[in-house]
Coordinates of C-alpha atoms in Angstrom, one line a residue:
Chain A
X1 CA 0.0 0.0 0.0
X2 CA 1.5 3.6 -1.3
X3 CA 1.7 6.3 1.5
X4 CA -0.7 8.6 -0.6
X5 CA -3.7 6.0 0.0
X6 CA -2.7 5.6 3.5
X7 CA -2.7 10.0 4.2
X8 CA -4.3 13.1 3.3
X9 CA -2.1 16.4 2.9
X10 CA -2.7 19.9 2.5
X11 CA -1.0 23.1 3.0
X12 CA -2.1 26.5 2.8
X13 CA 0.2 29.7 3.3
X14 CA -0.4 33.3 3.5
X15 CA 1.1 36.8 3.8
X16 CA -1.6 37.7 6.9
X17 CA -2.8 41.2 7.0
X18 CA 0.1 43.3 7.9
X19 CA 3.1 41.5 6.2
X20 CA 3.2 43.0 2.2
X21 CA 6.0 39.6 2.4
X22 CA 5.2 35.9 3.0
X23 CA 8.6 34.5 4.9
X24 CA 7.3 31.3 5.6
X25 CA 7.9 28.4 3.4
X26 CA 6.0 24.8 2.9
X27 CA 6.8 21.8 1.2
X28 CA 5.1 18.3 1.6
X29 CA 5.4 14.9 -0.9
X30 CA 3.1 12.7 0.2
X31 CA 4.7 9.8 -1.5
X32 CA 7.6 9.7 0.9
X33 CA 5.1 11.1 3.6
X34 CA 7.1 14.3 4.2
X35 CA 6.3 17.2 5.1
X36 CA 8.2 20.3 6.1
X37 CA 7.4 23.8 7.4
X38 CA 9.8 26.8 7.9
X39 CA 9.4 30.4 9.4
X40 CA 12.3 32.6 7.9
X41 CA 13.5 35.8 9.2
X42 CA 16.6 38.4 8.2
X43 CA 16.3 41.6 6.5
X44 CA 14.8 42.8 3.0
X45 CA 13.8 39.3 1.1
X46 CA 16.3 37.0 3.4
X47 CA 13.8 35.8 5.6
X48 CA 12.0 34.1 2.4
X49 CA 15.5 33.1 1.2
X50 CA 16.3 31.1 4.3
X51 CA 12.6 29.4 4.7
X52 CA 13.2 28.6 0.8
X53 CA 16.3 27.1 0.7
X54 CA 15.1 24.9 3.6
X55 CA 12.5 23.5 2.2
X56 CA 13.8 23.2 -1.3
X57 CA 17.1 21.5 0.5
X58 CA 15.3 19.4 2.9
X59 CA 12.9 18.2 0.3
X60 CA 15.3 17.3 -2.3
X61 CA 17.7 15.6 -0.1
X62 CA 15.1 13.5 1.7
X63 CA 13.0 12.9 -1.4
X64 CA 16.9 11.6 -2.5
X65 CA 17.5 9.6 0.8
X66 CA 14.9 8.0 0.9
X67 CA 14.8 6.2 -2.6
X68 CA 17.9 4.6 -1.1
X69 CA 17.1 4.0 2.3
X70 CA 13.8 2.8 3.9
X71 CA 13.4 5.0 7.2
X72 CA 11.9 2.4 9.0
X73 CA 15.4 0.3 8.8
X74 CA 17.4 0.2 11.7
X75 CA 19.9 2.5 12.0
X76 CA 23.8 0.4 11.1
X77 CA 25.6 3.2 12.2
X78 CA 23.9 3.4 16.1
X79 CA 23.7 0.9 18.3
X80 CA 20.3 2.7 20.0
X81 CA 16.9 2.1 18.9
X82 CA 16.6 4.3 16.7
X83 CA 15.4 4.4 12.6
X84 CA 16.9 5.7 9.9
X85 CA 14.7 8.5 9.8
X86 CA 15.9 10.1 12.7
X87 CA 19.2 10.1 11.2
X88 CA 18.8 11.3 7.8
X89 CA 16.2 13.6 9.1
X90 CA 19.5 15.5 11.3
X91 CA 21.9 14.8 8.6
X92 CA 19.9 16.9 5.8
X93 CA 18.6 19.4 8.2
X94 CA 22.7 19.7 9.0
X95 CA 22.9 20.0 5.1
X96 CA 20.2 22.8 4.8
X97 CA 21.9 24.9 7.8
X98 CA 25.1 24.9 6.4
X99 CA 23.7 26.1 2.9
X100 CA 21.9 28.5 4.3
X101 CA 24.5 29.6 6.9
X102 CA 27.3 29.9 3.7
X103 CA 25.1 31.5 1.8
X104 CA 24.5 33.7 4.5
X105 CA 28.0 34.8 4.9
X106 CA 29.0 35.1 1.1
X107 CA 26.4 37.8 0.6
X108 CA 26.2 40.8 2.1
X109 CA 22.1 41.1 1.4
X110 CA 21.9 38.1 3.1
X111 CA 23.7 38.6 6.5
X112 CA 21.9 37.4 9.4
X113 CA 19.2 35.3 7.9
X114 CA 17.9 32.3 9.3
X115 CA 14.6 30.5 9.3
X116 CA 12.9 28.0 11.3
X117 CA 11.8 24.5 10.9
X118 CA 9.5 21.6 11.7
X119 CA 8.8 18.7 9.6
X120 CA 7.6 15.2 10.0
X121 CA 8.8 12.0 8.3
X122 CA 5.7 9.4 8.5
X123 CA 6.5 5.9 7.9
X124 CA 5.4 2.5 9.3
X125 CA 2.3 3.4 11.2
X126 CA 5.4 6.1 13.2
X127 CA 6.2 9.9 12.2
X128 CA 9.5 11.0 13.0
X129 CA 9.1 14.5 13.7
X130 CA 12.1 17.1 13.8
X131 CA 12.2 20.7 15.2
X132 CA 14.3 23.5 15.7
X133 CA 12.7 26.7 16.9
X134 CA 9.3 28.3 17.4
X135 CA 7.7 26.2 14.0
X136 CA 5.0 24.1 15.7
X137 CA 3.7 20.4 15.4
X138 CA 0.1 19.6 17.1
X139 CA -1.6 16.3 16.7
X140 CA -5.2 15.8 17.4
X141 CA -6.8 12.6 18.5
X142 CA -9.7 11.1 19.8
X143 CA -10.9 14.3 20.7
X144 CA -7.6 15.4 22.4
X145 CA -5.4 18.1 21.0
X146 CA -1.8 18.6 22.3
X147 CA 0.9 20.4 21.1
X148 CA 3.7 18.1 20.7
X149 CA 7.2 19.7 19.8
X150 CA 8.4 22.1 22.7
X151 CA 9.3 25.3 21.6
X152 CA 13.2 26.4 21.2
X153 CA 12.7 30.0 22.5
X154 CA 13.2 32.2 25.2
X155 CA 9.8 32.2 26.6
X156 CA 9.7 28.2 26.9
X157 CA 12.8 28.1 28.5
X158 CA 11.4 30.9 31.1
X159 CA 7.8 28.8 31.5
X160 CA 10.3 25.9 31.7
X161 CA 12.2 27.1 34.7
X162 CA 9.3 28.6 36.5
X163 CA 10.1 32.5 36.1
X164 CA 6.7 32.7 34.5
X165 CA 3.5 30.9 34.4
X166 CA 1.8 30.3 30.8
X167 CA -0.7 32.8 31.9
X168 CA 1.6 35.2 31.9
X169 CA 3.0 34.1 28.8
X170 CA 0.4 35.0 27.0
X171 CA 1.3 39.1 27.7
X172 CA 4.7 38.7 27.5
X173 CA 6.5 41.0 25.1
X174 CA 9.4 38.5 24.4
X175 CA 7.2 36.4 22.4
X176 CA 9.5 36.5 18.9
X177 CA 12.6 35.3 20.8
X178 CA 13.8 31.9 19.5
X179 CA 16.9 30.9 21.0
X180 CA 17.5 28.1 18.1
X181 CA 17.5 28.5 14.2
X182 CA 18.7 27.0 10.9
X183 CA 21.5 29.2 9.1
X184 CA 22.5 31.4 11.9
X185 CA 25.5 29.5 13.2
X186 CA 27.7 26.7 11.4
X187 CA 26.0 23.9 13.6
X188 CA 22.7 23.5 14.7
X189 CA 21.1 20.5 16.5
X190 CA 17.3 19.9 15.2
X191 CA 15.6 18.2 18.5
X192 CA 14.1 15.0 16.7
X193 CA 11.3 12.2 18.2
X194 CA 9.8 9.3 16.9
X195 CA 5.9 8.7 18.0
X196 CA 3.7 6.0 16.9
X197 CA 0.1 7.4 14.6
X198 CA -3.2 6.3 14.5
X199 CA -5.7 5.7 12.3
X200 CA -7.8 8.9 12.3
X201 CA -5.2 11.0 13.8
X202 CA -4.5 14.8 12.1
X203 CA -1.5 16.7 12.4
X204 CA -1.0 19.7 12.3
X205 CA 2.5 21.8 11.7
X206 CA 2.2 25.5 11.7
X207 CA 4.0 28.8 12.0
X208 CA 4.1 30.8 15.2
X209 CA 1.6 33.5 12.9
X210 CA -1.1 30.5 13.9
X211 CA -0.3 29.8 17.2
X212 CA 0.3 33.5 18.1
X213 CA -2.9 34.4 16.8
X214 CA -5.5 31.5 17.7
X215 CA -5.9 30.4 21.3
X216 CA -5.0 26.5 20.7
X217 CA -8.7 25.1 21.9
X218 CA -9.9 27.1 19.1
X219 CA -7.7 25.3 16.4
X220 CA -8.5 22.2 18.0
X221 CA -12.5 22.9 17.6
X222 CA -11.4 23.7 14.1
X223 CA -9.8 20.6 13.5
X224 CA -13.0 18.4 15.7
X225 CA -15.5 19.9 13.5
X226 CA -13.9 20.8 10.1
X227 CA -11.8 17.1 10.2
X228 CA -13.5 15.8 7.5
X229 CA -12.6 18.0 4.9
X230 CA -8.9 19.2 5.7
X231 CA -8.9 21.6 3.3
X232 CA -11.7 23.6 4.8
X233 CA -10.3 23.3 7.9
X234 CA -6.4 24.6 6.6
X235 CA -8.2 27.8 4.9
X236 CA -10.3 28.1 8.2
X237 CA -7.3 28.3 10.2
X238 CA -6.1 31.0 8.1
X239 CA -8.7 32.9 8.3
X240 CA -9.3 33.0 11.8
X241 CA -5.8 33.8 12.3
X242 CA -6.6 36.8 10.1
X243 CA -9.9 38.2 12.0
X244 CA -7.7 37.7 14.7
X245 CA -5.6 40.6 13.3
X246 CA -3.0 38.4 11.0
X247 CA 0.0 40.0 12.2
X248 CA 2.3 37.3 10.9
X249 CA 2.8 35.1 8.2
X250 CA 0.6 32.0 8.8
X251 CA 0.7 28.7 7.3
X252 CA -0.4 25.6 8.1
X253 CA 0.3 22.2 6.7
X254 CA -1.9 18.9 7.9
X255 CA -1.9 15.3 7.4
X256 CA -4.4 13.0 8.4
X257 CA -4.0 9.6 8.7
X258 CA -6.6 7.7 6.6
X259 CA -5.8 3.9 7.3
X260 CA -2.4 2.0 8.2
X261 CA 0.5 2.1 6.6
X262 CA 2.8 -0.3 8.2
X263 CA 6.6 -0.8 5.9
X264 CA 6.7 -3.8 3.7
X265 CA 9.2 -5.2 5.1
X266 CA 11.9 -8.0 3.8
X267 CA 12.5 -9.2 0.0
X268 CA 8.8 -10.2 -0.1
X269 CA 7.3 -7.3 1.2
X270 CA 9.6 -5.1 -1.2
X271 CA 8.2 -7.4 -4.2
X272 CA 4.5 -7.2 -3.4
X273 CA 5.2 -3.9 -3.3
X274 CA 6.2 -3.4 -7.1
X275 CA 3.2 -4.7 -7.9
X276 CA 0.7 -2.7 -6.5
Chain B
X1 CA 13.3 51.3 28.9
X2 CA 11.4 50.1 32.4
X3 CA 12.0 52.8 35.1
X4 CA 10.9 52.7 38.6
X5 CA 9.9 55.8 40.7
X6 CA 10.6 55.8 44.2
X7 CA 8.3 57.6 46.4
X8 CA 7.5 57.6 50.5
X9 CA 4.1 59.1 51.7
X10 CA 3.1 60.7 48.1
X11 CA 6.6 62.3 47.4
X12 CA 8.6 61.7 44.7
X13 CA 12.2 60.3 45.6
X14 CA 13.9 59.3 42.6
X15 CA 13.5 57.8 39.2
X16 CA 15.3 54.7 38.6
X17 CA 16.1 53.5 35.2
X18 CA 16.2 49.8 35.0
X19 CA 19.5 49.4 32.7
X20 CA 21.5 47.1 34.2
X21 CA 20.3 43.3 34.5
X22 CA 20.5 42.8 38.1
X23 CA 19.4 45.4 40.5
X24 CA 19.4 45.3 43.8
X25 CA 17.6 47.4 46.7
X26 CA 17.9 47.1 50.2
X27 CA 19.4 49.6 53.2
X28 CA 23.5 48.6 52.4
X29 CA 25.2 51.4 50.4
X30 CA 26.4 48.9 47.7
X31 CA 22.8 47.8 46.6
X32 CA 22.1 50.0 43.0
X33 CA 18.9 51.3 45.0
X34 CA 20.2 52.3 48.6
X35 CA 16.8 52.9 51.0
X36 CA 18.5 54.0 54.1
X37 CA 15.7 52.7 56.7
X38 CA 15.6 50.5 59.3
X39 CA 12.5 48.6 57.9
X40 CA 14.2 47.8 54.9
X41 CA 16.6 44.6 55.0
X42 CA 20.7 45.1 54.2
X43 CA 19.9 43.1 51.1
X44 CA 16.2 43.5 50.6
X45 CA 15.3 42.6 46.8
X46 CA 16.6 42.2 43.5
X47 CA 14.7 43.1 40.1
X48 CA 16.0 41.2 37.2
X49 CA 15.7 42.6 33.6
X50 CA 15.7 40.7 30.4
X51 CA 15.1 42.4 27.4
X52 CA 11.5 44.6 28.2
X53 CA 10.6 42.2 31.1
X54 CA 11.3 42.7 34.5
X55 CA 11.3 40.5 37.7
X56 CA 11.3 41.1 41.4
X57 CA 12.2 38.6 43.6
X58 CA 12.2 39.5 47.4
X59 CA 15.7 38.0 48.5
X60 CA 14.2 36.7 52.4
X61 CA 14.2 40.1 54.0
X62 CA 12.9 40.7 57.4
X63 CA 9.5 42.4 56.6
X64 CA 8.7 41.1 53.3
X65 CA 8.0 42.8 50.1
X66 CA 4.4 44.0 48.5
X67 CA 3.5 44.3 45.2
X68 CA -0.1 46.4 44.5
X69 CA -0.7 45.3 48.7
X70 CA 0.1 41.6 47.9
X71 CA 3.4 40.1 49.5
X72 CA 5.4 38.4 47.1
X73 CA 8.3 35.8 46.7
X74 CA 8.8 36.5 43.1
X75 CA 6.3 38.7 40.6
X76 CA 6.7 39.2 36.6
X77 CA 6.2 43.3 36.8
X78 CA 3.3 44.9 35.1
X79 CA 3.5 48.3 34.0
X80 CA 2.2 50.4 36.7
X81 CA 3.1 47.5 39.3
X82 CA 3.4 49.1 42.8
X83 CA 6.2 47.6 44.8
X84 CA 6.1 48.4 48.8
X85 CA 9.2 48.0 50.8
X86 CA 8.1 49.8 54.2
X87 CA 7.1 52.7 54.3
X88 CA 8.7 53.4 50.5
X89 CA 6.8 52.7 47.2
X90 CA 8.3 51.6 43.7
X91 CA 6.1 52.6 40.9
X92 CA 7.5 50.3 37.9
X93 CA 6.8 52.0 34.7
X94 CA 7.4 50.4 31.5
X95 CA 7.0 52.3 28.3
X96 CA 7.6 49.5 26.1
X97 CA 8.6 50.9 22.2
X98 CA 4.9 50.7 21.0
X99 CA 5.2 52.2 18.3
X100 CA 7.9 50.0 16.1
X101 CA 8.2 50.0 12.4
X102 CA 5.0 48.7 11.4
X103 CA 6.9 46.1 9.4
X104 CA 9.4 44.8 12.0
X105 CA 6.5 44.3 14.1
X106 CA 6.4 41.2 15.5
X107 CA 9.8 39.6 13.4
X108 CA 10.5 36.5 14.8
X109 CA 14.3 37.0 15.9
X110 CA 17.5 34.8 17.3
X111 CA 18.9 35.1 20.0
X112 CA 22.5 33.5 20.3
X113 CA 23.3 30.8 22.8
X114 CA 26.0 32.2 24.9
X115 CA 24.8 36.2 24.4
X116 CA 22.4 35.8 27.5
X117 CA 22.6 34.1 30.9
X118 CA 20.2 31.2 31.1
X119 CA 17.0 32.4 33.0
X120 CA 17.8 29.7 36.0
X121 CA 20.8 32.4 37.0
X122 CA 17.8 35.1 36.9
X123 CA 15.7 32.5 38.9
X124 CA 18.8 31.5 41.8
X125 CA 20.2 34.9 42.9
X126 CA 23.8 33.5 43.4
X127 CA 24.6 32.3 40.5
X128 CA 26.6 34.7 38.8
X129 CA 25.4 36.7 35.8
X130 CA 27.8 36.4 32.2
X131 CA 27.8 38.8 29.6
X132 CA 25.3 41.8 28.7
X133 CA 21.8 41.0 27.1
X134 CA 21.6 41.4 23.3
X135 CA 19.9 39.8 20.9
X136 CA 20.5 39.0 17.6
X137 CA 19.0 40.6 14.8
X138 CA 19.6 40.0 11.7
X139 CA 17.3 42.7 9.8
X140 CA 20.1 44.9 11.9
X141 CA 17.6 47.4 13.3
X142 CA 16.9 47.6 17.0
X143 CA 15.2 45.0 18.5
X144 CA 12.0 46.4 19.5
X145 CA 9.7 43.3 20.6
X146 CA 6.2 44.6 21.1
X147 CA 3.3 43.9 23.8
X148 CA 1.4 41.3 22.2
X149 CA -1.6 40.0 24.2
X150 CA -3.2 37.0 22.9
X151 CA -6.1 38.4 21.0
X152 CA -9.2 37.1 22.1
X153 CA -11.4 35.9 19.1
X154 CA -13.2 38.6 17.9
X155 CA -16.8 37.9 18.6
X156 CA -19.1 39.7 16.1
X157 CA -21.5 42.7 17.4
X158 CA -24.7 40.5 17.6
X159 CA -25.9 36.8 18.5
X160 CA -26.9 34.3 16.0
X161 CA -29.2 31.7 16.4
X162 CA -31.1 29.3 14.3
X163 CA -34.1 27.5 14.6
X164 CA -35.6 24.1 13.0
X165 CA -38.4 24.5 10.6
X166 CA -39.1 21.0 10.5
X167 CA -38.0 17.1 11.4
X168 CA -38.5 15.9 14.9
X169 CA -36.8 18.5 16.8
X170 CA -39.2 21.3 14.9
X171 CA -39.2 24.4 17.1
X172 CA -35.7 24.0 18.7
X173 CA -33.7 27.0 19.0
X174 CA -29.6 26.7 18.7
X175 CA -27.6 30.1 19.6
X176 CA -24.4 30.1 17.6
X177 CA -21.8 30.4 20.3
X178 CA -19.1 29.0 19.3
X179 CA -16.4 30.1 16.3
X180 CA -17.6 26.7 14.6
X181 CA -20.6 24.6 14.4
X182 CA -21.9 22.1 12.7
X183 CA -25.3 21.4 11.1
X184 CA -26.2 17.9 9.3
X185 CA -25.7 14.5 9.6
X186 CA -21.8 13.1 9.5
X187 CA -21.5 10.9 6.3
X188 CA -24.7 12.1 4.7
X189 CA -24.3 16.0 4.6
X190 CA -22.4 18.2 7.1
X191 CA -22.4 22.2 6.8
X192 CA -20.7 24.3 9.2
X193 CA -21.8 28.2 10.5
X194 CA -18.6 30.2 11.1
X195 CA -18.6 33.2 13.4
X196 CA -16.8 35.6 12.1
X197 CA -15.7 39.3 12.9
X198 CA -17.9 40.2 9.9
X199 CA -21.0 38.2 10.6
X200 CA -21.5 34.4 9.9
X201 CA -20.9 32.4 7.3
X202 CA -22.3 29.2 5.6
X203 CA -20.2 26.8 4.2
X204 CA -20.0 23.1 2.9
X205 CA -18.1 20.3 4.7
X206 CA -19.1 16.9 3.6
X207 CA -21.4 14.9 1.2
X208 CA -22.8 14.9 -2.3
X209 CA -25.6 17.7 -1.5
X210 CA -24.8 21.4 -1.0
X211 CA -26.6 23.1 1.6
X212 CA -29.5 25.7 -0.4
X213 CA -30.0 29.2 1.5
X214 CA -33.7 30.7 0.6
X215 CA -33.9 27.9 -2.3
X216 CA -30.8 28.4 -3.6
X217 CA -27.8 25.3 -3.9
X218 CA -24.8 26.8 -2.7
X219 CA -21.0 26.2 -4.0
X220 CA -18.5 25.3 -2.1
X221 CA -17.4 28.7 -0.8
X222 CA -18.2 30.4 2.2
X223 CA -21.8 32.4 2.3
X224 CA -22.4 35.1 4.2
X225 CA -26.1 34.5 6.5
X226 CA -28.1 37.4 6.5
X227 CA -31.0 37.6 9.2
X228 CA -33.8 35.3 8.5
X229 CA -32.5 33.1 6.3
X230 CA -33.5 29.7 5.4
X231 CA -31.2 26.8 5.2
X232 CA -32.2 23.2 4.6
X233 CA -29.3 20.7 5.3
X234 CA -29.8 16.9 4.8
X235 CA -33.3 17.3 4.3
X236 CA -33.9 19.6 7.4
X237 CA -35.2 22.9 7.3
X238 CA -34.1 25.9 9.7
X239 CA -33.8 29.3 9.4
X240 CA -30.8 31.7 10.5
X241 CA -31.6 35.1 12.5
X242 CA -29.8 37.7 14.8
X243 CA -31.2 37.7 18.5

């Protein structure tokens, strides 16, 4: 069974209602069940630059990777549980950061720029999701939604060591602060997790311009009652980010899960597989 | 930049401007705000600063710190925050940059490992405070992070509601609360009513029938509802009004 019968995807992304740019960049294949968000910022056009080359890199490499490598092998080169997602997953983002951080340093107009990113690998019933920065990943099930990847900024790290509540959070004026992004510095470690889906489950990966914007019960009413038809519920997203005043760039990407998709594994698995 | 204004029984001390990250008040002449009074403790408080936000922390002094009558161990300041220490008052005013470039408002920035203490040497007074606060910014104008309260949805002017026309439930009356909800039968026809700044909207989730407003089959983009209209989803009737 192919990955597109298995999953839905769709992505929407817009300027909001201030920004005359749109610096966030989105990028999914469904056929390797990727998908990959990225919130640029920097100067001028940089901040579009940066989110670009990240998704163009990341996508290209993975799409590359993966025609080699199944992701749900284990890994040769660790002796730890983990998949081979995990590891090309840090070895492209590694890839993307450096192009982005060279490019970056050759060119004056560039200087500075950097972008965030979150993107999820989904293979063998499991998504391997990888983050670095604000970029969001939120999965909603059975009724349940919780945000999933914890944000790289300066806020979470204050919530985190109990200088503020998440009430006062909310009114905090250091709200744009990541402490973690792609490009900025020669090396930069993506935090990466592997988590098991279920049938029925939707994901959703989004910009801080959502999350900023929408109180998160809201987007999870969204996604309860709009669920059935995900591309409704993306452009509903956006919109409400934009009656909320769409100070940002939003953009939302989701994936449901439509049935299992567990790997066809071993020579026979691999051979059914050509023929379907 | 935050400042504080230092008062005792209505009259105005001082004005402190809070520039350095650490400053400490108490009656001891090294502390940056000195209060020479016996109810005040040798080492009586500290205020840390990170970028625009500010933090008090009462350092166990004798008779306690207040902030707007409350005693406090640690407070995130609010503008206007009164801080009592004794008989003397701290008025913490913060005049954030409201007014930023319209465009830079809001720009997600970097800030660099290394370029800022972590906040658990803000949160543990002894441990010792490395390097000055700056943040990267790559657009290479001044950082100027902007109050941002969660917006609360905006709730249009007037309350919807619809009632049935017909089926079993004929009469019933549903008041359109929510930012979403959903009319129909899931797997047969499902519309949903979305409350929007500008009014509500009508629009087509699931199944092979379109919803028809006042007879007519709709597409699938949003309609606006205007007051005493007349929807009919998966065979049921009801019609739309403002209460």
């Amino acid at each position: 069974m192919s990955l597109a019968d298995a999953m839905e995807i769709v992505g929407h992304s817009d300027p909001g209602m201030v920004r005359s740019h749109n610096e966030d960049s989105i990028a999914n294949d469904v056929r390797f069940g990727l998908v990959i968000l990225a919130d640029g910022m920097g100067g001028y056009n940089a901040g579009e630059v940066a989110s670009g080359m990240a998704t163009t890199v990341l996508m290209t490499e993975l799409q590359s990777a993966l025609s080699h490598t199944a992701p749900f092998q284990p890994d040769e080169a660790g002796a730890e549980a983990h998949t081979a997602a995990a590891r090309l997953m840090r070895e492209q983002i590694t890839k993307a950061n450096t192009s982005i951080f060279s490019a970056a340093q050759s060119q004056p107009q560039y200087s500075g720029m950097g972008t965030t990113l979150v993107t999820a690998l989904f293979y063998d019933n499991k998504v391997t999701v990888a983050h670095i920065g604000d970029s969001r990943l939120y999965r909603f099930r059975a009724g349940q939604f919780n945000q999933i990847t914890r944000d790289h900024s300066l806020l979470q790290e204050q919530i985190d060591s109990g200088m503020i509540t998440e009430e006062e959070a909310k009114h905090s004026q250091n709200k744009n602060l990541v402490t973690r992004a792609l490009g900025i510095d020669p090396t930069v470690e993506a935090e990466v997790h592997d988590y098991e889906t279920q049938v029925g489950d939707i994901y959703l990966l989004c910009s801080d311009g959502l999350s900023d914007m929408v109180e998160d019960p809201e987007i999870g009413l969204t996604l309860e009652t709009l669920g059935g038809n995900l591309n409704l519920a993306a452009q509903q997203l956006v919109q409400m980010a934009n009656d909320n005043g769409g100070r940002d760039n939003v953009s939302v990407l989701l994936v449901k899960i439509l049935k299992e998709y567990p790997a066809a594994k071993g020579l026979f698995g691999k051979f059914l597989g050509w023929f379907k | 930049m935050a400042k504080l204004i230092l008062s005792m029984d209505g009259l105005v001390l001082k004005e402190i401007s809070l520039s350095k990250e650490r400053t400490t008040i108490g009656r001891k002449p090294h502390n940056d705000i000195q209060i020479d009074n016996l109810a005040v403790s040798g080492e009586h408080a500290v205020i840390v600063t990170i970028l625009n936000d500010s933090f008090l922390e009462d350092l166990g002094s004798t008779n306690g710190t207040l902030v707007n009558g409350q005693p406090i161990k640690k407070h995130f300041l609010q503008p206007n925050d009164v801080i009592e220490l004794g008989k003397y008052k701290l008025k913490y005013i913060n005049e954030a940059p409201k007014v930023a470039a319209a465009a830079d408002f809001e720009k997600t920035m970097v800030l660099r490992p290394g370029s800022m203490p972590k906040p658990s040497a803000a949160a543990a007074p002894v441990a010792k405070a490395d390097g000055d606060h700056t943040v990267k910014n790559p657009g290479g104008t001044p950082a100027a992070p902007t109050p941002a309260p969660a917006v609360a949805p905006a709730t249009p002017a007037r309350q919807g509601a619809i009632q049935l026309l017909s089926g079993a439930n004929v009469g019933k009356e549903l008041i359109l609360t929510k930012a979403l909800t959903t009319l129909g039968k899931p797997g047969v026809q499902v519309a949903v009513i979305t409350r929007r700044p500008q009014g509500f909207f009508i629009t087509h989730v699931e199944g092979a029938h379109f919803p028809v407003v006042n007879g007519k089959t709709l597409d699938a983009q949003a309609h606006p509802l205007n007051d005493h209209d007349v929807i009919e989803i998966a065979g049921t009737k009801m019609e739309f009004f403002y209460k």
